[in-house]
Amino acid sequence: MKHLRYFVALTLTVTAAAPLSAQVESGLPDEASVQTALDDHPSVAAARARVEAAKAEARALGVGSHEVTVSGSYTRRNVDLEGNFNEFDATVMRPFRLPGKKKLDREAGQYGVTAAENRAEDVKHQAATLLGSLWWQWLGAGAEAVIDAQAVKNYEATLTAIQRRVQLRDAAQLEADQTEAALGSARLMAEQSKGRAEYARARLAAQFPSLALPVEAPEMPLPSIPEGGFAMLRDLVIERSHEIAAADAEANRVSTMAERTRRDRIADPSLGFRVFSERDGMEKGAGIIASIPLGGRHRSALADRAASEALAVQAEAAAIRFDVQEVADTDLAAAEATWRSWQRSREGMKAQVDGLMKMRRGYDLGAFDLSDLLLAERLAHDAFRSEASARKDALDAITRLRIDSHSLWIGEDDHGHE
């Protein structure tokens, strides 16, 4: 019964009550490594660059696009009976924004910065979600690989014992053949699970190359209910959503620009100063000049288009609120469901191991044949794999809820703002 020691020890570990104060972080990489990996991700770097672009755009809107225009001309005039004359003129002109437009430009620029900052935080949030998901996929696959490798050892021990009995003419060769067939299936499963673990590690390493990974996946911890409970985290998902903050800021920006476009139906005037010299300076002059475009149907159409775009963006912001509401509710449902499933899986695993131990004793006493024992071994093996899968799903769902609520990796003070 030596080959049962692993199952019994693992059963006692997994079925032990998980204290509610236990921290999921025990199975996650350390905070500093995660932050470095997230900051180094190309999507996060691109989002930071877009924030700088938004700040430059805000500065440009603040100063305006109106620039000083300098124009001039030089002419050499020939007048009959009078001779040749040098003449020139120079004009300096600049458009000016009408009252209220500069304020709207500045507001639009600031809303753009706010939207870009929140989008950048949301990109980091999505990168954190990806890291968490890939991490638990790797640990889950690694746990299944460990279980399958142990199952191979168990079958090998069983086969050795039965082959010894065959040599002593205490068992038929058929029993050895049945055990060897079961061992072959176990070896195939072990190779497949090992391949899945290597595949999961490769994905994680490819997406986050700066995250130092051990060769073998760390052991998965026991899931636990975070402090405050799942429902509280669900509320924080909505309260701290960067998507909502970015959508609201973008809606405000577009609405501000729509008002700005409406005011542009009255065009900005241009004022300037002109000097001239004619007939070699015999005539000189200076004066102020002004011009203003007369807006027509084109400017009116642009204003109507901007107003419609503002309504569209506001509707899109409302739709994003629905999306975030859906994420919060599904995160809560997934965390609760996977938590309950894991608890049932460990109960079922303990029952299977208890049954296997009884089956082993019965087989040694001759009460059961080998096929019954091998079936019990396989069911116990499946129960351990099911528990590992359920544990991985619960840890993944809880981690996702904590990331979405900004309780893990995404700081509490980094929530959406305007």
GROMACS .gro file of C-alpha atoms in nm:
model
  418
    1MET     CA    1   0.000   0.000   0.000
    2LYS     CA    2   0.299   0.232  -0.030
    3HIS     CA    3   0.162   0.372  -0.352
    4LEU     CA    4  -0.138   0.509  -0.159
    5ARG     CA    5   0.071   0.731   0.066
    6TYR     CA    6   0.079   1.014  -0.188
    7PHE     CA    7  -0.298   1.006  -0.235
    8VAL     CA    8  -0.363   0.998   0.139
    9ALA     CA    9  -0.120   1.281   0.217
   10LEU     CA   10  -0.256   1.497  -0.065
   11THR     CA   11  -0.612   1.427   0.046
   12LEU     CA   12  -0.539   1.546   0.399
   13THR     CA   13  -0.376   1.862   0.260
   14VAL     CA   14  -0.650   1.953   0.016
   15THR     CA   15  -0.944   1.869   0.242
   16ALA     CA   16  -0.807   2.073   0.529
   17ALA     CA   17  -1.031   2.371   0.600
   18ALA     CA   18  -0.900   2.681   0.426
   19PRO     CA   19  -0.906   2.979   0.667
   20LEU     CA   20  -1.098   3.274   0.532
   21SER     CA   21  -0.805   3.501   0.612
   22ALA     CA   22  -0.569   3.303   0.388
   23GLN     CA   23  -0.430   3.513   0.105
   24VAL     CA   24  -0.445   3.411  -0.258
   25GLU     CA   25  -0.113   3.591  -0.310
   26SER     CA   26   0.066   3.290  -0.158
   27GLY     CA   27   0.037   3.121  -0.496
   28LEU     CA   28   0.109   3.429  -0.708
   29PRO     CA   29   0.440   3.589  -0.809
   30ASP     CA   30   0.560   3.870  -0.584
   31GLU     CA   31   0.418   4.219  -0.629
   32ALA     CA   32   0.741   4.383  -0.748
   33SER     CA   33   0.795   4.124  -1.021
   34VAL     CA   34   0.435   4.159  -1.137
   35GLN     CA   35   0.453   4.538  -1.156
   36THR     CA   36   0.774   4.520  -1.357
   37ALA     CA   37   0.624   4.263  -1.592
   38LEU     CA   38   0.311   4.471  -1.643
   39ASP     CA   39   0.502   4.796  -1.701
   40ASP     CA   40   0.726   4.622  -1.953
   41HIS     CA   41   0.435   4.483  -2.155
   42PRO     CA   42   0.419   4.652  -2.499
   43SER     CA   43   0.049   4.731  -2.470
   44VAL     CA   44   0.109   4.919  -2.144
   45ALA     CA   45   0.405   5.107  -2.293
   46ALA     CA   46   0.192   5.207  -2.592
   47ALA     CA   47  -0.083   5.331  -2.363
   48ARG     CA   48   0.164   5.545  -2.168
   49ALA     CA   49   0.284   5.698  -2.495
   50ARG     CA   50  -0.076   5.783  -2.585
   51VAL     CA   51  -0.112   5.964  -2.254
   52GLU     CA   52   0.185   6.183  -2.346
   53ALA     CA   53   0.028   6.241  -2.688
   54ALA     CA   54  -0.297   6.347  -2.519
   55LYS     CA   55  -0.108   6.590  -2.297
   56ALA     CA   56   0.062   6.741  -2.602
   57GLU     CA   57  -0.278   6.769  -2.771
   58ALA     CA   58  -0.413   6.947  -2.463
   59ARG     CA   59  -0.127   7.197  -2.477
   60ALA     CA   60  -0.195   7.255  -2.845
   61LEU     CA   61  -0.564   7.316  -2.782
   62GLY     CA   62  -0.478   7.552  -2.499
   63VAL     CA   63  -0.265   7.780  -2.714
   64GLY     CA   64  -0.486   7.740  -3.020
   65SER     CA   65  -0.405   7.688  -3.385
   66HIS     CA   66  -0.413   8.058  -3.475
   67GLU     CA   67  -0.069   8.179  -3.573
   68VAL     CA   68   0.077   8.513  -3.675
   69THR     CA   69   0.099   8.552  -4.053
   70VAL     CA   70   0.353   8.788  -4.203
   71SER     CA   71   0.318   8.886  -4.567
   72GLY     CA   72   0.482   9.149  -4.782
   73SER     CA   73   0.568   9.250  -5.134
   74TYR     CA   74   0.825   9.451  -5.322
   75THR     CA   75   0.751   9.619  -5.655
   76ARG     CA   76   0.958   9.825  -5.895
   77ARG     CA   77   0.720  10.055  -6.083
   78ASN     CA   78   0.796  10.240  -6.404
   79VAL     CA   79   0.591  10.553  -6.471
   80ASP     CA   80   0.614  10.730  -6.807
   81LEU     CA   81   0.784  11.069  -6.791
   82GLU     CA   82   0.846  11.013  -6.417
   83GLY     CA   83   1.089  10.729  -6.400
   84ASN     CA   84   1.125  10.417  -6.183
   85PHE     CA   85   1.003  10.383  -5.826
   86ASN     CA   86   1.066  10.126  -5.552
   87GLU     CA   87   0.753  10.030  -5.359
   88PHE     CA   88   0.683   9.780  -5.084
   89ASP     CA   89   0.420   9.682  -4.828
   90ALA     CA   90   0.419   9.451  -4.521
   91THR     CA   91   0.132   9.305  -4.324
   92VAL     CA   92   0.128   9.124  -3.988
   93MET     CA   93  -0.202   8.949  -3.916
   94ARG     CA   94  -0.329   8.704  -3.657
   95PRO     CA   95  -0.670   8.540  -3.600
   96PHE     CA   96  -0.819   8.560  -3.250
   97ARG     CA   97  -1.061   8.321  -3.078
   98LEU     CA   98  -1.388   8.473  -2.983
   99PRO     CA   99  -1.476   8.479  -2.610
  100GLY     CA  100  -1.553   8.133  -2.465
  101LYS     CA  101  -1.379   7.929  -2.733
  102LYS     CA  102  -1.043   7.918  -2.557
  103LYS     CA  103  -1.207   7.788  -2.239
  104LEU     CA  104  -1.380   7.512  -2.435
  105ASP     CA  105  -1.054   7.415  -2.604
  106ARG     CA  106  -0.879   7.384  -2.269
  107GLU     CA  107  -1.161   7.177  -2.123
  108ALA     CA  108  -1.160   6.946  -2.423
  109GLY     CA  109  -0.785   6.899  -2.391
  110GLN     CA  110  -0.810   6.811  -2.022
  111TYR     CA  111  -1.092   6.565  -2.086
  112GLY     CA  112  -0.871   6.406  -2.351
  113VAL     CA  113  -0.588   6.363  -2.101
  114THR     CA  114  -0.825   6.213  -1.844
  115ALA     CA  115  -0.961   5.969  -2.099
  116ALA     CA  116  -0.610   5.866  -2.210
  117GLU     CA  117  -0.493   5.818  -1.851
  118ASN     CA  118  -0.789   5.597  -1.772
  119ARG     CA  119  -0.744   5.401  -2.094
  120ALA     CA  120  -0.380   5.346  -1.997
  121GLU     CA  121  -0.484   5.216  -1.657
  122ASP     CA  122  -0.741   4.992  -1.822
  123VAL     CA  123  -0.475   4.853  -2.056
  124LYS     CA  124  -0.260   4.772  -1.754
  125HIS     CA  125  -0.566   4.617  -1.596
  126GLN     CA  126  -0.619   4.395  -1.900
  127ALA     CA  127  -0.253   4.296  -1.895
  128ALA     CA  128  -0.287   4.202  -1.528
  129THR     CA  129  -0.593   3.993  -1.608
  130LEU     CA  130  -0.400   3.814  -1.881
  131LEU     CA  131  -0.105   3.751  -1.650
  132GLY     CA  132  -0.332   3.610  -1.378
  133SER     CA  133  -0.514   3.383  -1.620
  134LEU     CA  134  -0.195   3.249  -1.779
  135TRP     CA  135  -0.038   3.202  -1.436
  136TRP     CA  136  -0.320   2.984  -1.306
  137GLN     CA  137  -0.335   2.790  -1.632
  138TRP     CA  138   0.031   2.705  -1.583
  139LEU     CA  139  -0.009   2.609  -1.216
  140GLY     CA  140  -0.321   2.407  -1.293
  141ALA     CA  141  -0.149   2.217  -1.573
  142GLY     CA  142   0.154   2.167  -1.349
  143ALA     CA  143  -0.063   2.024  -1.072
  144GLU     CA  144  -0.224   1.777  -1.313
  145ALA     CA  145   0.123   1.678  -1.438
  146VAL     CA  146   0.234   1.604  -1.079
  147ILE     CA  147  -0.078   1.398  -1.015
  148ASP     CA  148  -0.039   1.203  -1.339
  149ALA     CA  149   0.330   1.139  -1.269
  150GLN     CA  150   0.241   1.005  -0.926
  151ALA     CA  151  -0.027   0.784  -1.078
  152VAL     CA  152   0.239   0.629  -1.304
  153LYS     CA  153   0.448   0.551  -0.997
  154ASN     CA  154   0.145   0.397  -0.828
  155TYR     CA  155   0.072   0.170  -1.123
  156GLU     CA  156   0.439   0.079  -1.152
  157ALA     CA  157   0.440  -0.025  -0.786
  158THR     CA  158   0.123  -0.227  -0.839
  159LEU     CA  159   0.266  -0.396  -1.147
  160THR     CA  160   0.585  -0.488  -0.962
  161ALA     CA  161   0.385  -0.643  -0.680
  162ILE     CA  162   0.163  -0.843  -0.918
  163GLN     CA  163   0.458  -0.961  -1.127
  164ARG     CA  164   0.612  -1.091  -0.807
  165ARG     CA  165   0.290  -1.275  -0.728
  166VAL     CA  166   0.286  -1.420  -1.079
  167GLN     CA  167   0.636  -1.553  -1.025
  168LEU     CA  168   0.517  -1.713  -0.703
  169ARG     CA  169   0.214  -1.857  -0.889
  170ASP     CA  170  -0.015  -1.657  -0.658
  171ALA     CA  171  -0.166  -1.454  -0.948
  172ALA     CA  172  -0.247  -1.513  -1.313
  173GLN     CA  173  -0.048  -1.354  -1.595
  174LEU     CA  174  -0.373  -1.189  -1.708
  175GLU     CA  175  -0.366  -0.969  -1.397
  176ALA     CA  176  -0.015  -0.851  -1.483
  177ASP     CA  177  -0.127  -0.777  -1.839
  178GLN     CA  178  -0.426  -0.574  -1.712
  179THR     CA  179  -0.205  -0.374  -1.479
  180GLU     CA  180   0.049  -0.311  -1.754
  181ALA     CA  181  -0.228  -0.183  -1.981
  182ALA     CA  182  -0.343   0.055  -1.708
  183LEU     CA  183   0.016   0.168  -1.663
  184GLY     CA  184   0.044   0.242  -2.034
  185SER     CA  185  -0.266   0.460  -2.021
  186ALA     CA  186  -0.131   0.640  -1.716
  187ARG     CA  187   0.201   0.706  -1.890
  188LEU     CA  188   0.020   0.851  -2.191
  189MET     CA  189  -0.183   1.080  -1.968
  190ALA     CA  190   0.131   1.187  -1.783
  191GLU     CA  191   0.307   1.282  -2.106
  192GLN     CA  192   0.004   1.479  -2.224
  193SER     CA  193  -0.030   1.671  -1.898
  194LYS     CA  194   0.344   1.742  -1.895
  195GLY     CA  195   0.310   1.882  -2.247
  196ARG     CA  196   0.019   2.103  -2.142
  197ALA     CA  197   0.225   2.239  -1.852
  198GLU     CA  198   0.516   2.320  -2.084
  199TYR     CA  199   0.276   2.484  -2.330
  200ALA     CA  200   0.118   2.697  -2.055
  201ARG     CA  201   0.461   2.804  -1.929
  202ALA     CA  202   0.568   2.898  -2.281
  203ARG     CA  203   0.262   3.120  -2.326
  204LEU     CA  204   0.324   3.297  -1.996
  205ALA     CA  205   0.693   3.348  -2.074
  206ALA     CA  206   0.614   3.481  -2.422
  207GLN     CA  207   0.364   3.739  -2.298
  208PHE     CA  208   0.568   3.849  -1.994
  209PRO     CA  209   0.935   3.780  -2.067
  210SER     CA  210   1.057   3.997  -1.777
  211LEU     CA  211   0.872   3.778  -1.523
  212ALA     CA  212   1.121   3.528  -1.380
  213LEU     CA  213   0.965   3.180  -1.391
  214PRO     CA  214   1.091   2.863  -1.223
  215VAL     CA  215   1.135   2.555  -1.438
  216GLU     CA  216   0.850   2.372  -1.267
  217ALA     CA  217   0.516   2.528  -1.180
  218PRO     CA  218   0.478   2.618  -0.810
  219GLU     CA  219   0.222   2.426  -0.608
  220MET     CA  220  -0.128   2.570  -0.616
  221PRO     CA  221  -0.251   2.702  -0.280
  222LEU     CA  222  -0.595   2.646  -0.138
  223PRO     CA  223  -0.856   2.900  -0.254
  224SER     CA  224  -0.996   3.136   0.006
  225ILE     CA  225  -1.270   3.394   0.026
  226PRO     CA  226  -1.107   3.741   0.019
  227GLU     CA  227  -1.160   3.975   0.310
  228GLY     CA  228  -1.496   4.147   0.277
  229GLY     CA  229  -1.644   3.871   0.064
  230PHE     CA  230  -1.714   3.833  -0.304
  231ALA     CA  231  -2.013   4.071  -0.311
  232MET     CA  232  -1.808   4.365  -0.182
  233LEU     CA  233  -1.547   4.311  -0.454
  234ARG     CA  234  -1.822   4.296  -0.712
  235ASP     CA  235  -1.937   4.647  -0.610
  236LEU     CA  236  -1.580   4.775  -0.633
  237VAL     CA  237  -1.554   4.650  -0.991
  238ILE     CA  238  -1.808   4.913  -1.094
  239GLU     CA  239  -1.693   5.183  -0.853
  240ARG     CA  240  -1.330   5.168  -0.964
  241SER     CA  241  -1.380   5.096  -1.333
  242HIS     CA  242  -1.134   5.272  -1.562
  243GLU     CA  243  -1.351   5.186  -1.861
  244ILE     CA  244  -1.641   5.388  -1.722
  245ALA     CA  245  -1.413   5.678  -1.628
  246ALA     CA  246  -1.253   5.680  -1.973
  247ALA     CA  247  -1.591   5.660  -2.147
  248ASP     CA  248  -1.731   5.947  -1.939
  249ALA     CA  249  -1.424   6.160  -2.006
  250GLU     CA  250  -1.445   6.088  -2.378
  251ALA     CA  251  -1.816   6.173  -2.380
  252ASN     CA  252  -1.741   6.504  -2.207
  253ARG     CA  253  -1.460   6.574  -2.452
  254VAL     CA  254  -1.677   6.514  -2.758
  255SER     CA  255  -1.963   6.716  -2.609
  256THR     CA  256  -1.725   7.003  -2.540
  257MET     CA  257  -1.592   6.989  -2.893
  258ALA     CA  258  -1.948   6.982  -3.025
  259GLU     CA  259  -2.019   7.305  -2.839
  260ARG     CA  260  -1.692   7.442  -2.974
  261THR     CA  261  -1.795   7.354  -3.329
  262ARG     CA  262  -2.136   7.514  -3.275
  263ARG     CA  263  -1.967   7.837  -3.172
  264ASP     CA  264  -1.749   7.816  -3.482
  265ARG     CA  265  -2.058   7.895  -3.686
  266ILE     CA  266  -1.945   8.249  -3.610
  267ALA     CA  267  -1.590   8.247  -3.745
  268ASP     CA  268  -1.293   8.391  -3.563
  269PRO     CA  269  -1.185   8.737  -3.684
  270SER     CA  270  -0.832   8.821  -3.794
  271LEU     CA  271  -0.665   9.150  -3.700
  272GLY     CA  272  -0.344   9.289  -3.838
  273PHE     CA  273  -0.118   9.584  -3.900
  274ARG     CA  274  -0.006   9.703  -4.245
  275VAL     CA  275   0.263   9.946  -4.356
  276PHE     CA  276   0.350  10.051  -4.711
  277SER     CA  277   0.579  10.279  -4.907
  278GLU     CA  278   0.508  10.394  -5.262
  279ARG     CA  279   0.694  10.606  -5.519
  280ASP     CA  280   1.027  10.571  -5.340
  281GLY     CA  281   0.877  10.684  -5.013
  282MET     CA  282   0.690  10.985  -5.142
  283GLU     CA  283   0.377  10.810  -5.016
  284LYS     CA  284   0.386  10.623  -4.688
  285GLY     CA  285   0.115  10.479  -4.471
  286ALA     CA  286   0.024  10.247  -4.187
  287GLY     CA  287  -0.305  10.106  -4.070
  288ILE     CA  288  -0.505   9.830  -3.907
  289ILE     CA  289  -0.678   9.565  -4.113
  290ALA     CA  290  -0.941   9.310  -4.015
  291SER     CA  291  -1.115   9.019  -4.177
  292ILE     CA  292  -1.378   8.762  -4.079
  293PRO     CA  293  -1.510   8.466  -4.281
  294LEU     CA  294  -1.884   8.465  -4.333
  295GLY     CA  295  -2.000   8.124  -4.218
  296GLY     CA  296  -2.262   7.944  -4.418
  297ARG     CA  297  -2.422   7.604  -4.457
  298HIS     CA  298  -2.088   7.423  -4.436
  299ARG     CA  299  -2.023   7.542  -4.081
  300SER     CA  300  -2.382   7.465  -3.988
  301ALA     CA  301  -2.348   7.111  -4.119
  302LEU     CA  302  -2.027   7.061  -3.923
  303ALA     CA  303  -2.201   7.175  -3.606
  304ASP     CA  304  -2.489   6.931  -3.666
  305ARG     CA  305  -2.245   6.648  -3.727
  306ALA     CA  306  -2.054   6.725  -3.405
  307ALA     CA  307  -2.379   6.731  -3.205
  308SER     CA  308  -2.478   6.391  -3.343
  309GLU     CA  309  -2.134   6.248  -3.265
  310ALA     CA  310  -2.167   6.373  -2.908
  311LEU     CA  311  -2.499   6.189  -2.871
  312ALA     CA  312  -2.341   5.873  -3.014
  313VAL     CA  313  -2.048   5.884  -2.771
  314GLN     CA  314  -2.283   5.939  -2.479
  315ALA     CA  315  -2.479   5.631  -2.583
  316GLU     CA  316  -2.155   5.434  -2.613
  317ALA     CA  317  -2.060   5.543  -2.260
  318ALA     CA  318  -2.393   5.408  -2.135
  319ALA     CA  319  -2.325   5.080  -2.318
  320ILE     CA  320  -1.986   5.055  -2.148
  321ARG     CA  321  -2.159   5.089  -1.814
  322PHE     CA  322  -2.370   4.789  -1.911
  323ASP     CA  323  -2.054   4.599  -2.006
  324VAL     CA  324  -1.887   4.676  -1.675
  325GLN     CA  325  -2.205   4.578  -1.491
  326GLU     CA  326  -2.197   4.248  -1.679
  327VAL     CA  327  -1.830   4.193  -1.592
  328ALA     CA  328  -1.896   4.262  -1.224
  329ASP     CA  329  -2.195   4.027  -1.210
  330THR     CA  330  -2.026   3.747  -1.405
  331ASP     CA  331  -1.709   3.782  -1.196
  332LEU     CA  332  -1.919   3.738  -0.883
  333ALA     CA  333  -2.110   3.443  -1.027
  334ALA     CA  334  -1.790   3.274  -1.146
  335ALA     CA  335  -1.612   3.320  -0.812
  336GLU     CA  336  -1.905   3.182  -0.613
  337ALA     CA  337  -1.970   2.893  -0.852
  338THR     CA  338  -1.608   2.782  -0.881
  339TRP     CA  339  -1.564   2.812  -0.504
  340ARG     CA  340  -1.860   2.580  -0.445
  341SER     CA  341  -1.744   2.342  -0.718
  342TRP     CA  342  -1.398   2.316  -0.563
  343GLN     CA  343  -1.546   2.235  -0.223
  344ARG     CA  344  -1.759   1.958  -0.376
  345SER     CA  345  -1.460   1.827  -0.571
  346ARG     CA  346  -1.243   1.787  -0.262
  347GLU     CA  347  -1.528   1.611  -0.082
  348GLY     CA  348  -1.562   1.374  -0.377
  349MET     CA  349  -1.186   1.319  -0.387
  350LYS     CA  350  -1.176   1.223  -0.020
  351ALA     CA  351  -1.460   0.977  -0.075
  352GLN     CA  352  -1.280   0.820  -0.371
  353VAL     CA  353  -0.958   0.777  -0.174
  354ASP     CA  354  -1.149   0.622   0.117
  355GLY     CA  355  -1.309   0.382  -0.128
  356LEU     CA  356  -0.973   0.299  -0.285
  357MET     CA  357  -0.819   0.217   0.051
  358LYS     CA  358  -1.107  -0.018   0.131
  359MET     CA  359  -1.081  -0.173  -0.214
  360ARG     CA  360  -0.708  -0.231  -0.163
  361ARG     CA  361  -0.766  -0.406   0.168
  362GLY     CA  362  -1.044  -0.614   0.014
  363TYR     CA  363  -0.820  -0.710  -0.278
  364ASP     CA  364  -0.542  -0.820  -0.042
  365LEU     CA  365  -0.798  -1.037   0.140
  366GLY     CA  366  -0.930  -1.181  -0.186
  367ALA     CA  367  -1.271  -1.017  -0.162
  368PHE     CA  368  -1.225  -0.820  -0.489
  369ASP     CA  369  -1.054  -0.900  -0.814
  370LEU     CA  370  -0.792  -0.691  -0.990
  371SER     CA  371  -1.033  -0.525  -1.233
  372ASP     CA  372  -1.226  -0.378  -0.940
  373LEU     CA  373  -0.904  -0.249  -0.787
  374LEU     CA  374  -0.782  -0.093  -1.111
  375LEU     CA  375  -1.119   0.078  -1.158
  376ALA     CA  376  -1.094   0.221  -0.807
  377GLU     CA  377  -0.740   0.340  -0.879
  378ARG     CA  378  -0.854   0.513  -1.196
  379LEU     CA  379  -1.152   0.677  -1.024
  380ALA     CA  380  -0.927   0.806  -0.746
  381HIS     CA  381  -0.682   0.937  -1.004
  382ASP     CA  382  -0.966   1.113  -1.190
  383ALA     CA  383  -1.091   1.260  -0.862
  384PHE     CA  384  -0.750   1.415  -0.792
  385ARG     CA  385  -0.735   1.560  -1.143
  386SER     CA  386  -1.089   1.699  -1.107
  387GLU     CA  387  -0.998   1.860  -0.776
  388ALA     CA  388  -0.688   2.019  -0.927
  389SER     CA  389  -0.891   2.154  -1.218
  390ALA     CA  390  -1.164   2.287  -0.988
  391ARG     CA  391  -0.902   2.445  -0.761
  392LYS     CA  392  -0.739   2.616  -1.057
  393ASP     CA  393  -1.076   2.748  -1.179
  394ALA     CA  394  -1.159   2.884  -0.832
  395LEU     CA  395  -0.820   3.054  -0.793
  396ASP     CA  396  -0.846   3.200  -1.144
  397ALA     CA  397  -1.199   3.333  -1.086
  398ILE     CA  398  -1.113   3.482  -0.746
  399THR     CA  399  -0.798   3.644  -0.884
  400ARG     CA  400  -0.993   3.791  -1.176
  401LEU     CA  401  -1.251   3.938  -0.938
  402ARG     CA  402  -0.977   4.088  -0.722
  403ILE     CA  403  -0.800   4.239  -1.023
  404ASP     CA  404  -1.122   4.380  -1.168
  405SER     CA  405  -1.201   4.537  -0.829
  406HIS     CA  406  -0.848   4.687  -0.810
  407SER     CA  407  -0.776   4.488  -0.496
  408LEU     CA  408  -0.480   4.307  -0.651
  409TRP     CA  409  -0.191   4.443  -0.864
  410ILE     CA  410  -0.398   4.745  -0.976
  411GLY     CA  411  -0.371   4.988  -0.686
  412GLU     CA  412  -0.672   5.102  -0.491
  413ASP     CA  413  -0.574   5.465  -0.549
  414ASP     CA  414  -0.556   5.413  -0.926
  415HIS     CA  415  -0.928   5.388  -0.980
  416GLY     CA  416  -1.104   5.588  -1.247
  417HIS     CA  417  -1.119   5.963  -1.212
  418GLU     CA  418  -1.214   6.267  -1.408
   0.00000   0.00000   0.00000
